[in-house]
C-alpha cells in the first residue's frame, strides 16, 4: 500500500511538471456554412490541424461548421469586428464588403479552371488577398468551388428564354442579382440555409450552385432540373479578422498564412472527388441534367455582356488583366 501511494505521488508530481503543450494558450474560432464532410470544411480542418501542429499546440483553431456561428453575411460582419476570428466564405457575399471582388466572379470570365487557378495563384490573386486589410480582413488563401449552374423545380432550361420569369434565389450579392435579371429571371436574395424550404414551398422556383452544394443541401430533392450552363466560377476564400491577426506575433502570423496556403492542395483534391460523387448521387436520385448546345451557351454569354459594361472602369481594367493571363 505504501509503495502504491508513493507511485501515485510520483505520478501526480510528474503530471504537474509536464510542459503546458496540452493546453492551448489561444483558442480561435472559424465559421463555416457547410456541413462537416464538405470539402471546404475539411480544408478548414486541415488548416486548423497545421496551425496546431506548427505552433506546438499553442494556437488552436476550432472549426464551427454547419452555420453554427450564423449565415455567411452575418459571420463576415463578425469577423470584421473581431468577434469571430476566421471564416471560409464564397467571394460573392464578401464583395459587399470589398466591392473589387466582383471582378473575380464575373460570368464566363475564365476560359477554364486552369485559367482561374493561374489568376488566383499569381500576382492578381495575391493582390486581392492583400487588398482586404482596409476592410479589416486578412485574406489567407483560395479554395475550389467549381462552376455554378441553374437548377429549378419547374422545367428544363435549354435556353435563356426558358429562364424567363422564374424566381431564382441568389447569394446576397448585387452582381448576382444583376446576372439573374439580365437573363430575364427574377432574382431573390436569400441566405443559403433558407433555400431548401423556399424551394419546397414554392417561394422560389430555383437557385444556382455547384454540384457539391446542390447535393449536400438536398436541394436536388425539391428542384430536379439542373442545367450545366456554368455561368460563373466563384472562388472560395479563407479570411482572418485583422483584429485577431494584429494580436499575434509576426512568427505566428506567418505560420497561419503558410498553413492556409498549405491546406489548398488537400481541399482541391477533395473537391474534385466530391464533385464526382455529387453528380453521381443526384443523377441516381432522378435529377434531370441538361447539357447546353454551344449556341445556347453563346446566348447565355451574350445576355450577360451588359454586366461587363456596367462595371466601374477600374474593375474593367482588372477584368482585362485577368483575361490576359495565359
Ligand atoms: C456555396 C458556397 C457557400 C455559399 C453558397 C451559397 O460554398 O459558401 O454560401 O454557395 O450559394 O457554393 O450561398
mmCIF file of C-alpha atoms in Angstrom, residues 84-215:
data_model
loop_
_atom_site.group_PDB
_atom_site.id
_atom_site.type_symbol
_atom_site.label_atom_id
_atom_site.label_comp_id
_atom_site.label_asym_id
_atom_site.label_seq_id
_atom_site.Cartn_x
_atom_site.Cartn_y
_atom_site.Cartn_z
ATOM 1 C CA UNK A 84 -15.129 35.667 -34.917
ATOM 2 C CA UNK A 85 -11.501 35.051 -35.868
ATOM 3 C CA UNK A 86 -11.746 33.269 -39.228
ATOM 4 C CA UNK A 87 -14.250 32.259 -41.833
ATOM 5 C CA UNK A 88 -14.327 30.468 -45.141
ATOM 6 C CA UNK A 89 -16.827 32.078 -47.492
ATOM 7 C CA UNK A 90 -17.750 32.466 -51.118
ATOM 8 C CA UNK A 91 -16.412 35.716 -52.567
ATOM 9 C CA UNK A 92 -19.957 36.650 -53.663
ATOM 10 C CA UNK A 93 -21.145 37.854 -50.234
ATOM 11 C CA UNK A 94 -17.646 39.160 -49.457
ATOM 12 C CA UNK A 95 -17.949 41.597 -52.379
ATOM 13 C CA UNK A 96 -20.477 43.591 -50.328
ATOM 14 C CA UNK A 97 -17.550 44.427 -48.011
ATOM 15 C CA UNK A 98 -14.834 44.654 -50.674
ATOM 16 C CA UNK A 99 -16.512 45.581 -53.989
ATOM 17 C CA UNK A 100 -13.431 44.920 -56.145
ATOM 18 C CA UNK A 101 -14.047 41.199 -55.623
ATOM 19 C CA UNK A 102 -16.826 41.393 -58.196
ATOM 20 C CA UNK A 103 -14.098 41.485 -60.835
ATOM 21 C CA UNK A 104 -13.129 37.917 -59.861
ATOM 22 C CA UNK A 105 -16.622 36.454 -60.193
ATOM 23 C CA UNK A 106 -17.853 37.847 -63.492
ATOM 24 C CA UNK A 107 -19.862 35.462 -65.689
ATOM 25 C CA UNK A 108 -17.829 33.388 -68.146
ATOM 26 C CA UNK A 109 -14.717 35.303 -67.082
ATOM 27 C CA UNK A 110 -12.253 32.418 -67.010
ATOM 28 C CA UNK A 111 -11.554 30.349 -70.119
ATOM 29 C CA UNK A 112 -11.471 27.284 -67.921
ATOM 30 C CA UNK A 113 -10.487 26.070 -64.490
ATOM 31 C CA UNK A 114 -6.774 26.204 -65.213
ATOM 32 C CA UNK A 115 -7.059 29.851 -66.197
ATOM 33 C CA UNK A 116 -8.805 30.636 -62.896
ATOM 34 C CA UNK A 117 -6.055 28.965 -60.847
ATOM 35 C CA UNK A 118 -3.345 30.805 -62.796
ATOM 36 C CA UNK A 119 -5.053 34.059 -61.885
ATOM 37 C CA UNK A 120 -5.664 33.172 -58.226
ATOM 38 C CA UNK A 121 -2.206 31.713 -57.633
ATOM 39 C CA UNK A 122 -0.457 34.547 -59.481
ATOM 40 C CA UNK A 123 0.110 38.239 -58.710
ATOM 41 C CA UNK A 124 -3.569 39.175 -59.255
ATOM 42 C CA UNK A 125 -4.774 36.641 -56.688
ATOM 43 C CA UNK A 126 -2.102 37.747 -54.218
ATOM 44 C CA UNK A 127 -3.088 41.384 -54.682
ATOM 45 C CA UNK A 128 -6.715 40.515 -53.971
ATOM 46 C CA UNK A 129 -5.797 38.622 -50.787
ATOM 47 C CA UNK A 130 -3.774 41.642 -49.617
ATOM 48 C CA UNK A 131 -6.439 44.162 -50.635
ATOM 49 C CA UNK A 132 -8.742 43.198 -47.763
ATOM 50 C CA UNK A 133 -6.855 44.933 -44.940
ATOM 51 C CA UNK A 134 -8.639 48.318 -45.216
ATOM 52 C CA UNK A 135 -11.901 46.393 -44.692
ATOM 53 C CA UNK A 136 -10.359 44.828 -41.565
ATOM 54 C CA UNK A 137 -9.810 41.349 -43.010
ATOM 55 C CA UNK A 138 -6.682 39.401 -43.885
ATOM 56 C CA UNK A 139 -7.046 37.232 -46.987
ATOM 57 C CA UNK A 140 -5.335 33.868 -46.428
ATOM 58 C CA UNK A 141 -5.981 31.531 -49.359
ATOM 59 C CA UNK A 142 -8.390 30.343 -52.050
ATOM 60 C CA UNK A 143 -10.371 27.117 -52.188
ATOM 61 C CA UNK A 144 -12.052 25.423 -55.136
ATOM 62 C CA UNK A 145 -15.755 25.823 -55.780
ATOM 63 C CA UNK A 146 -16.103 24.571 -59.352
ATOM 64 C CA UNK A 147 -18.669 26.240 -61.604
ATOM 65 C CA UNK A 148 -22.187 27.382 -60.763
ATOM 66 C CA UNK A 149 -25.277 26.267 -62.671
ATOM 67 C CA UNK A 150 -29.011 26.947 -62.581
ATOM 68 C CA UNK A 151 -31.497 24.471 -61.150
ATOM 69 C CA UNK A 152 -35.221 24.693 -60.579
ATOM 70 C CA UNK A 153 -38.389 22.814 -59.812
ATOM 71 C CA UNK A 154 -40.472 23.916 -62.837
ATOM 72 C CA UNK A 155 -38.915 22.969 -66.145
ATOM 73 C CA UNK A 156 -35.842 22.021 -68.092
ATOM 74 C CA UNK A 157 -33.708 25.051 -69.005
ATOM 75 C CA UNK A 158 -32.320 24.616 -72.514
ATOM 76 C CA UNK A 159 -32.078 28.261 -73.490
ATOM 77 C CA UNK A 160 -32.122 31.738 -71.964
ATOM 78 C CA UNK A 161 -35.806 32.008 -72.863
ATOM 79 C CA UNK A 162 -36.628 29.060 -70.565
ATOM 80 C CA UNK A 163 -35.471 31.092 -67.555
ATOM 81 C CA UNK A 164 -37.931 33.887 -68.214
ATOM 82 C CA UNK A 165 -39.966 34.837 -65.165
ATOM 83 C CA UNK A 166 -38.550 32.119 -62.893
ATOM 84 C CA UNK A 167 -37.862 33.248 -59.328
ATOM 85 C CA UNK A 168 -34.236 32.380 -58.714
ATOM 86 C CA UNK A 169 -32.532 32.589 -55.336
ATOM 87 C CA UNK A 170 -29.164 34.342 -55.386
ATOM 88 C CA UNK A 171 -26.483 34.950 -52.764
ATOM 89 C CA UNK A 172 -26.603 38.313 -51.058
ATOM 90 C CA UNK A 173 -24.701 39.937 -53.897
ATOM 91 C CA UNK A 174 -25.628 42.808 -56.205
ATOM 92 C CA UNK A 175 -23.714 41.292 -59.075
ATOM 93 C CA UNK A 176 -25.651 38.031 -58.823
ATOM 94 C CA UNK A 177 -28.928 39.927 -58.785
ATOM 95 C CA UNK A 178 -27.929 41.736 -61.962
ATOM 96 C CA UNK A 179 -26.844 38.478 -63.556
ATOM 97 C CA UNK A 180 -30.186 36.775 -62.981
ATOM 98 C CA UNK A 181 -32.113 39.857 -64.136
ATOM 99 C CA UNK A 182 -30.021 40.021 -67.312
ATOM 100 C CA UNK A 183 -31.358 36.556 -68.163
ATOM 101 C CA UNK A 184 -34.981 37.623 -67.730
ATOM 102 C CA UNK A 185 -35.482 35.749 -64.439
ATOM 103 C CA UNK A 186 -36.437 37.288 -61.095
ATOM 104 C CA UNK A 187 -33.589 37.366 -58.534
ATOM 105 C CA UNK A 188 -34.403 36.692 -54.889
ATOM 106 C CA UNK A 189 -31.512 37.193 -52.457
ATOM 107 C CA UNK A 190 -31.713 34.832 -49.509
ATOM 108 C CA UNK A 191 -29.333 33.168 -47.012
ATOM 109 C CA UNK A 192 -28.117 29.728 -48.047
ATOM 110 C CA UNK A 193 -29.829 27.950 -45.169
ATOM 111 C CA UNK A 194 -33.305 29.109 -46.218
ATOM 112 C CA UNK A 195 -33.175 27.854 -49.788
ATOM 113 C CA UNK A 196 -34.402 24.290 -49.236
ATOM 114 C CA UNK A 197 -37.691 25.270 -47.636
ATOM 115 C CA UNK A 198 -38.163 28.176 -50.052
ATOM 116 C CA UNK A 199 -37.893 25.707 -52.941
ATOM 117 C CA UNK A 200 -40.159 23.235 -51.224
ATOM 118 C CA UNK A 201 -42.903 25.758 -50.512
ATOM 119 C CA UNK A 202 -42.610 27.401 -53.934
ATOM 120 C CA UNK A 203 -41.470 30.797 -52.590
ATOM 121 C CA UNK A 204 -38.750 30.466 -55.228
ATOM 122 C CA UNK A 205 -38.605 28.325 -58.367
ATOM 123 C CA UNK A 206 -34.897 27.727 -58.423
ATOM 124 C CA UNK A 207 -31.385 28.644 -57.391
ATOM 125 C CA UNK A 208 -27.857 28.243 -58.733
ATOM 126 C CA UNK A 209 -24.831 26.490 -57.374
ATOM 127 C CA UNK A 210 -22.130 23.893 -57.999
ATOM 128 C CA UNK A 211 -22.678 20.099 -57.911
ATOM 129 C CA UNK A 212 -21.489 19.647 -54.305
ATOM 130 C CA UNK A 213 -23.779 22.320 -52.851
ATOM 131 C CA UNK A 214 -26.758 21.122 -54.906
ATOM 132 C CA UNK A 215 -26.170 17.679 -53.447
#
